[in-house]
Amino acid sequence: MAKAPVAKNQEFTVTIEDLSYEGMGVAKLDHYPLFVEGALPGETVVIRVVKAEKKYAFARLIQVVTPSPDRVTPKAQAYAQTGIAPLQHLAYPAQLKFKQHQIEMLYHKAQLAIPVRPTLGMTTPYGYRNKAQIPVRAIAGVVTTGFYKRRSHELIPLTDFYIQDPKIDAAVLVVRDLLRQYNVPAYDEATNSGVIRHIMVRRGYYSHQMMIVLVSRTWVVPHQAELVAGIKAALPEVTSIMLNLNERATNVILGPKTRTLDGNDYLEDQLLGSTFRISPLSFYQVNPTQTEVLYTAAVRAAGLTGREVVIDAYSGIGTISLTMAEHAKQVYGVEVVPEAVRDAKANARLNGVTNAEFLVGRAEDVMQTWKDQGLHADVLMVDPPRKGLAPEFIAAVGVMLPPKLVYVSCNPATLARDIAALQAFGYRATATQPVDMFPQTTSIESVTALTLG
Ligand code: SAH
């Protein structure tokens, strides 16, 4: 058994050759890779080994000797310690190329000859997030909001999150100050005690409606009435204040139960001219302007003429389904979160759409049922979570054989895997279009159209 060729605390001067999918610089010592946070391809850097494994090591960036022309100054040192924006030191055009290149490399590894188009990016790649889930902790006895230090649960105090809608940053501070004023205890992770765990805020990009969700360990929140009154007085955009109960010692942010403290139990926003209501537990894309770019690309890829039966698997609150319904004969959506399906049905009514139906269930189970019932779909739209399509789902596609498949993916690794499996049934992809939904981060979203050929 060979051992690591480097040891902890050793220093080296190396040239960075590549950027890993997590955004770390990669250097090689005789084929042995060293991963360096904050280093960029082409740079000569001094590094110190932090952790050496048999096949690779992690090293800390000590000094940049020759900077990359794509290096930009990060927004703030405190911010750089968090994992919020791991690519913020990389110029935006280079971020877009990085995302295109990541998909290309994964296709190459999977022996897929699919061209990847240049990533569609934003003009202003900051302030885009319409949702925040901000941890609340006591630091030296004072209720503080911020974000976790990378790979830890140590809270770094932050007031400007740069990638969130600035109105959301401001709302978080309003709530924080009210918690301080009324001495409402912050949650303590070590002992699973205290009260307020997170402040979740959603703001409609077009509607300007705002929802505040207090995530609490207990249903009883001291000074609840004063908090509600204080939020309403300071933030006139707020149309909904909710309390979410999360009693367990867990990293999962939201618990399963939510109560309305004031206003609506949903938020409304518009996308591509349709109105959508969004419940606190429902998924909603976090970058509204780029979502419109993504959906437009997906609808175009579907090539609808008005005569098609469309399946929208992983349909969330029905945003893609209802966008496609205008151009199709019938749309069937399937989604596992019941609240999201309730939203999708309400959204169909809200927009006067009568040719879309939504089912609660696991896409892999419902696809099997539809296949057994002999349902024919002309277009199968999929937008799965990071783990991609389940084998049973792919097996059902192999029997149903919809002539066109549109794959919206938030994880190119599972996208490549799934396309390779779909090729066995005769599906061919002409191109993949990345759309940057998450500037300053390493997340990669894309649309791929596949046809039976
Ligand atoms: N297309 C929607 C939602 C995409 S996110 C939009 O653009 O807004 C993926 C969705 O898949 C989430 O709503 C999630 O709740 C749902 N989901 C996760 N696993 C699922 C499964 N096995 N079956 C059906 N839906 C699932």
PDB file of C-alpha atoms in Angstrom, residues 9-182:
ATOM      1  CA  ASN A   9       2.545  21.109   7.327  1.00  0.00           C
ATOM      2  CA  GLN A  10       4.928  20.650   4.400  1.00  0.00           C
ATOM      3  CA  GLU A  11       5.112  23.716   2.142  1.00  0.00           C
ATOM      4  CA  PHE A  12       5.395  23.696  -1.627  1.00  0.00           C
ATOM      5  CA  THR A  13       5.404  26.178  -4.473  1.00  0.00           C
ATOM      6  CA  VAL A  14       3.097  24.777  -7.146  1.00  0.00           C
ATOM      7  CA  THR A  15       1.247  25.739 -10.310  1.00  0.00           C
ATOM      8  CA  ILE A  16      -2.538  25.336 -10.247  1.00  0.00           C
ATOM      9  CA  GLU A  17      -3.729  23.297 -13.229  1.00  0.00           C
ATOM     10  CA  ASP A  18      -7.452  23.046 -12.806  1.00  0.00           C
ATOM     11  CA  LEU A  19     -10.511  23.963 -10.747  1.00  0.00           C
ATOM     12  CA  SER A  20     -12.380  21.116  -9.057  1.00  0.00           C
ATOM     13  CA  TYR A  21     -16.162  20.888  -9.207  1.00  0.00           C
ATOM     14  CA  GLU A  22     -16.181  22.330  -5.682  1.00  0.00           C
ATOM     15  CA  GLY A  23     -14.197  25.342  -6.922  1.00  0.00           C
ATOM     16  CA  MET A  24     -10.852  24.346  -5.391  1.00  0.00           C
ATOM     17  CA  GLY A  25      -7.595  24.868  -7.236  1.00  0.00           C
ATOM     18  CA  VAL A  26      -5.917  21.589  -8.202  1.00  0.00           C
ATOM     19  CA  ALA A  27      -2.117  21.206  -8.284  1.00  0.00           C
ATOM     20  CA  LYS A  28      -0.271  17.975  -9.032  1.00  0.00           C
ATOM     21  CA  LEU A  29       2.954  16.576  -7.623  1.00  0.00           C
ATOM     22  CA  ASP A  30       3.797  13.627  -9.919  1.00  0.00           C
ATOM     23  CA  HIS A  31       0.084  12.949 -10.614  1.00  0.00           C
ATOM     24  CA  TYR A  32      -0.781  13.260  -6.884  1.00  0.00           C
ATOM     25  CA  PRO A  33      -3.500  15.940  -6.616  1.00  0.00           C
ATOM     26  CA  LEU A  34      -3.491  18.674  -4.001  1.00  0.00           C
ATOM     27  CA  PHE A  35      -6.720  20.646  -3.527  1.00  0.00           C
ATOM     28  CA  VAL A  36      -6.276  24.301  -2.585  1.00  0.00           C
ATOM     29  CA  GLU A  37      -9.213  26.501  -1.606  1.00  0.00           C
ATOM     30  CA  GLY A  38      -8.997  29.986  -3.106  1.00  0.00           C
ATOM     31  CA  ALA A  39      -6.371  29.149  -5.744  1.00  0.00           C
ATOM     32  CA  LEU A  40      -7.085  29.563  -9.472  1.00  0.00           C
ATOM     33  CA  PRO A  41      -5.846  27.788 -12.615  1.00  0.00           C
ATOM     34  CA  GLY A  42      -2.606  29.208 -14.026  1.00  0.00           C
ATOM     35  CA  GLU A  43      -1.490  30.644 -10.688  1.00  0.00           C
ATOM     36  CA  THR A  44       1.823  29.921  -9.014  1.00  0.00           C
ATOM     37  CA  VAL A  45       1.124  29.662  -5.311  1.00  0.00           C
ATOM     38  CA  VAL A  46       2.761  28.703  -2.037  1.00  0.00           C
ATOM     39  CA  ILE A  47       0.691  26.112  -0.196  1.00  0.00           C
ATOM     40  CA  ARG A  48       0.873  24.251   3.099  1.00  0.00           C
ATOM     41  CA  VAL A  49      -0.476  20.717   3.405  1.00  0.00           C
ATOM     42  CA  VAL A  50      -3.373  20.515   5.865  1.00  0.00           C
ATOM     43  CA  LYS A  51      -4.460  16.924   5.386  1.00  0.00           C
ATOM     44  CA  ALA A  52      -2.727  14.187   3.392  1.00  0.00           C
ATOM     45  CA  GLU A  53      -4.610  11.097   2.252  1.00  0.00           C
ATOM     46  CA  LYS A  54      -3.244   8.218   0.193  1.00  0.00           C
ATOM     47  CA  LYS A  55      -4.669   9.463  -3.109  1.00  0.00           C
ATOM     48  CA  TYR A  56      -4.924  13.237  -2.578  1.00  0.00           C
ATOM     49  CA  ALA A  57      -4.289  16.055  -0.125  1.00  0.00           C
ATOM     50  CA  PHE A  58      -5.876  19.308   0.985  1.00  0.00           C
ATOM     51  CA  ALA A  59      -3.608  22.326   1.309  1.00  0.00           C
ATOM     52  CA  ARG A  60      -4.012  25.910   2.477  1.00  0.00           C
ATOM     53  CA  LEU A  61      -3.189  28.837   0.238  1.00  0.00           C
ATOM     54  CA  ILE A  62      -0.292  30.703   1.876  1.00  0.00           C
ATOM     55  CA  GLN A  63       0.682  33.135  -0.886  1.00  0.00           C
ATOM     56  CA  VAL A  64      -0.262  33.862  -4.470  1.00  0.00           C
ATOM     57  CA  VAL A  65       3.061  34.372  -6.273  1.00  0.00           C
ATOM     58  CA  THR A  66       1.622  34.911  -9.777  1.00  0.00           C
ATOM     59  CA  PRO A  67      -2.112  35.757  -9.768  1.00  0.00           C
ATOM     60  CA  SER A  68      -4.490  34.646 -12.513  1.00  0.00           C
ATOM     61  CA  PRO A  69      -5.814  37.410 -14.788  1.00  0.00           C
ATOM     62  CA  ASP A  70      -9.256  36.100 -13.756  1.00  0.00           C
ATOM     63  CA  ARG A  71      -8.657  36.773 -10.045  1.00  0.00           C
ATOM     64  CA  VAL A  72     -10.921  39.431  -8.540  1.00  0.00           C
ATOM     65  CA  THR A  73     -10.938  40.850  -5.013  1.00  0.00           C
ATOM     66  CA  PRO A  74     -13.506  39.118  -2.781  1.00  0.00           C
ATOM     67  CA  LYS A  75     -16.290  41.224  -1.295  1.00  0.00           C
ATOM     68  CA  ALA A  76     -15.337  40.826   2.357  1.00  0.00           C
ATOM     69  CA  GLN A  77     -12.968  38.715   4.409  1.00  0.00           C
ATOM     70  CA  ALA A  78     -15.652  37.531   6.849  1.00  0.00           C
ATOM     71  CA  TYR A  79     -17.849  36.559   3.915  1.00  0.00           C
ATOM     72  CA  ALA A  80     -14.979  34.579   2.321  1.00  0.00           C
ATOM     73  CA  GLN A  81     -14.797  32.386   5.433  1.00  0.00           C
ATOM     74  CA  THR A  82     -18.318  31.129   4.808  1.00  0.00           C
ATOM     75  CA  GLY A  83     -19.310  28.699   2.096  1.00  0.00           C
ATOM     76  CA  ILE A  84     -21.857  31.113   0.584  1.00  0.00           C
ATOM     77  CA  ALA A  85     -19.875  32.210  -2.455  1.00  0.00           C
ATOM     78  CA  PRO A  86     -17.001  29.798  -3.177  1.00  0.00           C
ATOM     79  CA  LEU A  87     -16.266  31.327  -6.613  1.00  0.00           C
ATOM     80  CA  GLN A  88     -16.337  34.988  -5.613  1.00  0.00           C
ATOM     81  CA  HIS A  89     -12.576  35.351  -6.255  1.00  0.00           C
ATOM     82  CA  LEU A  90     -13.100  34.279  -9.891  1.00  0.00           C
ATOM     83  CA  ALA A  91     -14.190  36.871 -12.499  1.00  0.00           C
ATOM     84  CA  TYR A  92     -17.777  36.249 -13.635  1.00  0.00           C
ATOM     85  CA  PRO A  93     -17.020  35.432 -17.315  1.00  0.00           C
ATOM     86  CA  ALA A  94     -14.562  32.788 -16.055  1.00  0.00           C
ATOM     87  CA  GLN A  95     -17.244  31.396 -13.699  1.00  0.00           C
ATOM     88  CA  LEU A  96     -19.525  30.908 -16.712  1.00  0.00           C
ATOM     89  CA  LYS A  97     -16.738  29.122 -18.631  1.00  0.00           C
ATOM     90  CA  PHE A  98     -15.997  26.973 -15.548  1.00  0.00           C
ATOM     91  CA  LYS A  99     -19.607  25.748 -15.492  1.00  0.00           C
ATOM     92  CA  GLN A 100     -19.640  24.941 -19.210  1.00  0.00           C
ATOM     93  CA  HIS A 101     -16.297  23.146 -18.833  1.00  0.00           C
ATOM     94  CA  GLN A 102     -17.502  21.073 -15.851  1.00  0.00           C
ATOM     95  CA  ILE A 103     -20.340  19.623 -17.929  1.00  0.00           C
ATOM     96  CA  GLU A 104     -17.974  19.032 -20.869  1.00  0.00           C
ATOM     97  CA  MET A 105     -15.584  17.084 -18.656  1.00  0.00           C
ATOM     98  CA  LEU A 106     -18.343  14.908 -17.197  1.00  0.00           C
ATOM     99  CA  TYR A 107     -19.665  14.160 -20.703  1.00  0.00           C
ATOM    100  CA  HIS A 108     -16.149  13.290 -21.808  1.00  0.00           C
ATOM    101  CA  LYS A 109     -15.737  10.860 -18.885  1.00  0.00           C
ATOM    102  CA  ALA A 110     -19.118   9.257 -19.673  1.00  0.00           C
ATOM    103  CA  GLN A 111     -18.132   9.090 -23.387  1.00  0.00           C
ATOM    104  CA  LEU A 112     -21.028  11.301 -24.400  1.00  0.00           C
ATOM    105  CA  ALA A 113     -20.458  13.400 -27.521  1.00  0.00           C
ATOM    106  CA  ILE A 114     -22.902  16.203 -26.646  1.00  0.00           C
ATOM    107  CA  PRO A 115     -21.883  19.806 -27.314  1.00  0.00           C
ATOM    108  CA  VAL A 116     -22.257  22.187 -24.356  1.00  0.00           C
ATOM    109  CA  ARG A 117     -23.232  25.745 -25.225  1.00  0.00           C
ATOM    110  CA  PRO A 118     -21.745  28.783 -23.445  1.00  0.00           C
ATOM    111  CA  THR A 119     -23.462  29.371 -20.076  1.00  0.00           C
ATOM    112  CA  LEU A 120     -26.216  32.013 -20.090  1.00  0.00           C
ATOM    113  CA  GLY A 121     -25.233  34.377 -17.278  1.00  0.00           C
ATOM    114  CA  MET A 122     -26.537  37.473 -15.496  1.00  0.00           C
ATOM    115  CA  THR A 123     -25.621  41.087 -16.187  1.00  0.00           C
ATOM    116  CA  THR A 124     -25.362  41.785 -12.452  1.00  0.00           C
ATOM    117  CA  PRO A 125     -24.460  38.509 -10.760  1.00  0.00           C
ATOM    118  CA  TYR A 126     -25.228  39.690  -7.207  1.00  0.00           C
ATOM    119  CA  GLY A 127     -28.315  40.334  -5.101  1.00  0.00           C
ATOM    120  CA  TYR A 128     -30.251  37.683  -7.005  1.00  0.00           C
ATOM    121  CA  ARG A 129     -31.513  35.267  -4.342  1.00  0.00           C
ATOM    122  CA  ASN A 130     -35.223  35.619  -3.531  1.00  0.00           C
ATOM    123  CA  LYS A 131     -34.905  33.393  -0.459  1.00  0.00           C
ATOM    124  CA  ALA A 132     -32.678  33.270   2.604  1.00  0.00           C
ATOM    125  CA  GLN A 133     -32.463  30.858   5.512  1.00  0.00           C
ATOM    126  CA  ILE A 134     -30.280  32.564   8.059  1.00  0.00           C
ATOM    127  CA  PRO A 135     -29.071  30.830  11.251  1.00  0.00           C
ATOM    128  CA  VAL A 136     -29.683  32.615  14.554  1.00  0.00           C
ATOM    129  CA  ARG A 137     -27.222  32.015  17.402  1.00  0.00           C
ATOM    130  CA  ALA A 138     -26.087  33.769  20.567  1.00  0.00           C
ATOM    131  CA  ILE A 139     -22.538  35.086  20.420  1.00  0.00           C
ATOM    132  CA  ALA A 140     -21.335  36.266  23.854  1.00  0.00           C
ATOM    133  CA  GLY A 141     -24.984  36.294  24.899  1.00  0.00           C
ATOM    134  CA  VAL A 142     -26.151  38.513  22.017  1.00  0.00           C
ATOM    135  CA  VAL A 143     -28.590  37.231  19.373  1.00  0.00           C
ATOM    136  CA  THR A 144     -26.627  37.212  16.112  1.00  0.00           C
ATOM    137  CA  THR A 145     -27.372  36.409  12.461  1.00  0.00           C
ATOM    138  CA  GLY A 146     -24.840  35.433   9.842  1.00  0.00           C
ATOM    139  CA  PHE A 147     -23.622  32.276   8.211  1.00  0.00           C
ATOM    140  CA  TYR A 148     -21.625  29.207   9.137  1.00  0.00           C
ATOM    141  CA  LYS A 149     -17.891  29.113   8.651  1.00  0.00           C
ATOM    142  CA  ARG A 150     -17.061  26.573   5.922  1.00  0.00           C
ATOM    143  CA  ARG A 151     -17.381  22.958   7.023  1.00  0.00           C
ATOM    144  CA  SER A 152     -18.465  23.985  10.536  1.00  0.00           C
ATOM    145  CA  HIS A 153     -21.411  25.249  12.539  1.00  0.00           C
ATOM    146  CA  GLU A 154     -19.506  28.196  13.906  1.00  0.00           C
ATOM    147  CA  LEU A 155     -21.535  31.334  13.144  1.00  0.00           C
ATOM    148  CA  ILE A 156     -19.752  34.207  11.387  1.00  0.00           C
ATOM    149  CA  PRO A 157     -21.743  37.432  11.931  1.00  0.00           C
ATOM    150  CA  LEU A 158     -22.826  38.952   8.595  1.00  0.00           C
ATOM    151  CA  THR A 159     -25.158  41.764   7.625  1.00  0.00           C
ATOM    152  CA  ASP A 160     -24.557  41.934   3.846  1.00  0.00           C
ATOM    153  CA  PHE A 161     -24.917  38.587   2.091  1.00  0.00           C
ATOM    154  CA  TYR A 162     -24.188  40.067  -1.379  1.00  0.00           C
ATOM    155  CA  ILE A 163     -25.963  37.328  -3.354  1.00  0.00           C
ATOM    156  CA  GLN A 164     -29.370  37.890  -1.689  1.00  0.00           C
ATOM    157  CA  ASP A 165     -31.969  40.499  -2.562  1.00  0.00           C
ATOM    158  CA  PRO A 166     -30.769  43.443  -0.384  1.00  0.00           C
ATOM    159  CA  LYS A 167     -34.346  43.863   0.902  1.00  0.00           C
ATOM    160  CA  ILE A 168     -34.039  40.362   2.365  1.00  0.00           C
ATOM    161  CA  ASP A 169     -30.762  41.255   4.106  1.00  0.00           C
ATOM    162  CA  ALA A 170     -32.500  44.292   5.601  1.00  0.00           C
ATOM    163  CA  ALA A 171     -35.481  42.215   6.765  1.00  0.00           C
ATOM    164  CA  VAL A 172     -33.190  39.730   8.536  1.00  0.00           C
ATOM    165  CA  LEU A 173     -31.672  42.610  10.515  1.00  0.00           C
ATOM    166  CA  VAL A 174     -35.120  43.923  11.468  1.00  0.00           C
ATOM    167  CA  VAL A 175     -36.053  40.521  12.889  1.00  0.00           C
ATOM    168  CA  ARG A 176     -32.660  40.141  14.595  1.00  0.00           C
ATOM    169  CA  ASP A 177     -33.048  43.526  16.297  1.00  0.00           C
ATOM    170  CA  LEU A 178     -36.568  42.645  17.491  1.00  0.00           C
ATOM    171  CA  LEU A 179     -35.269  39.374  18.946  1.00  0.00           C
ATOM    172  CA  ARG A 180     -32.591  41.383  20.765  1.00  0.00           C
ATOM    173  CA  GLN A 181     -35.061  44.022  21.964  1.00  0.00           C
ATOM    174  CA  TYR A 182     -37.438  41.443  23.464  1.00  0.00           C
TER     175      TYR A 182
END
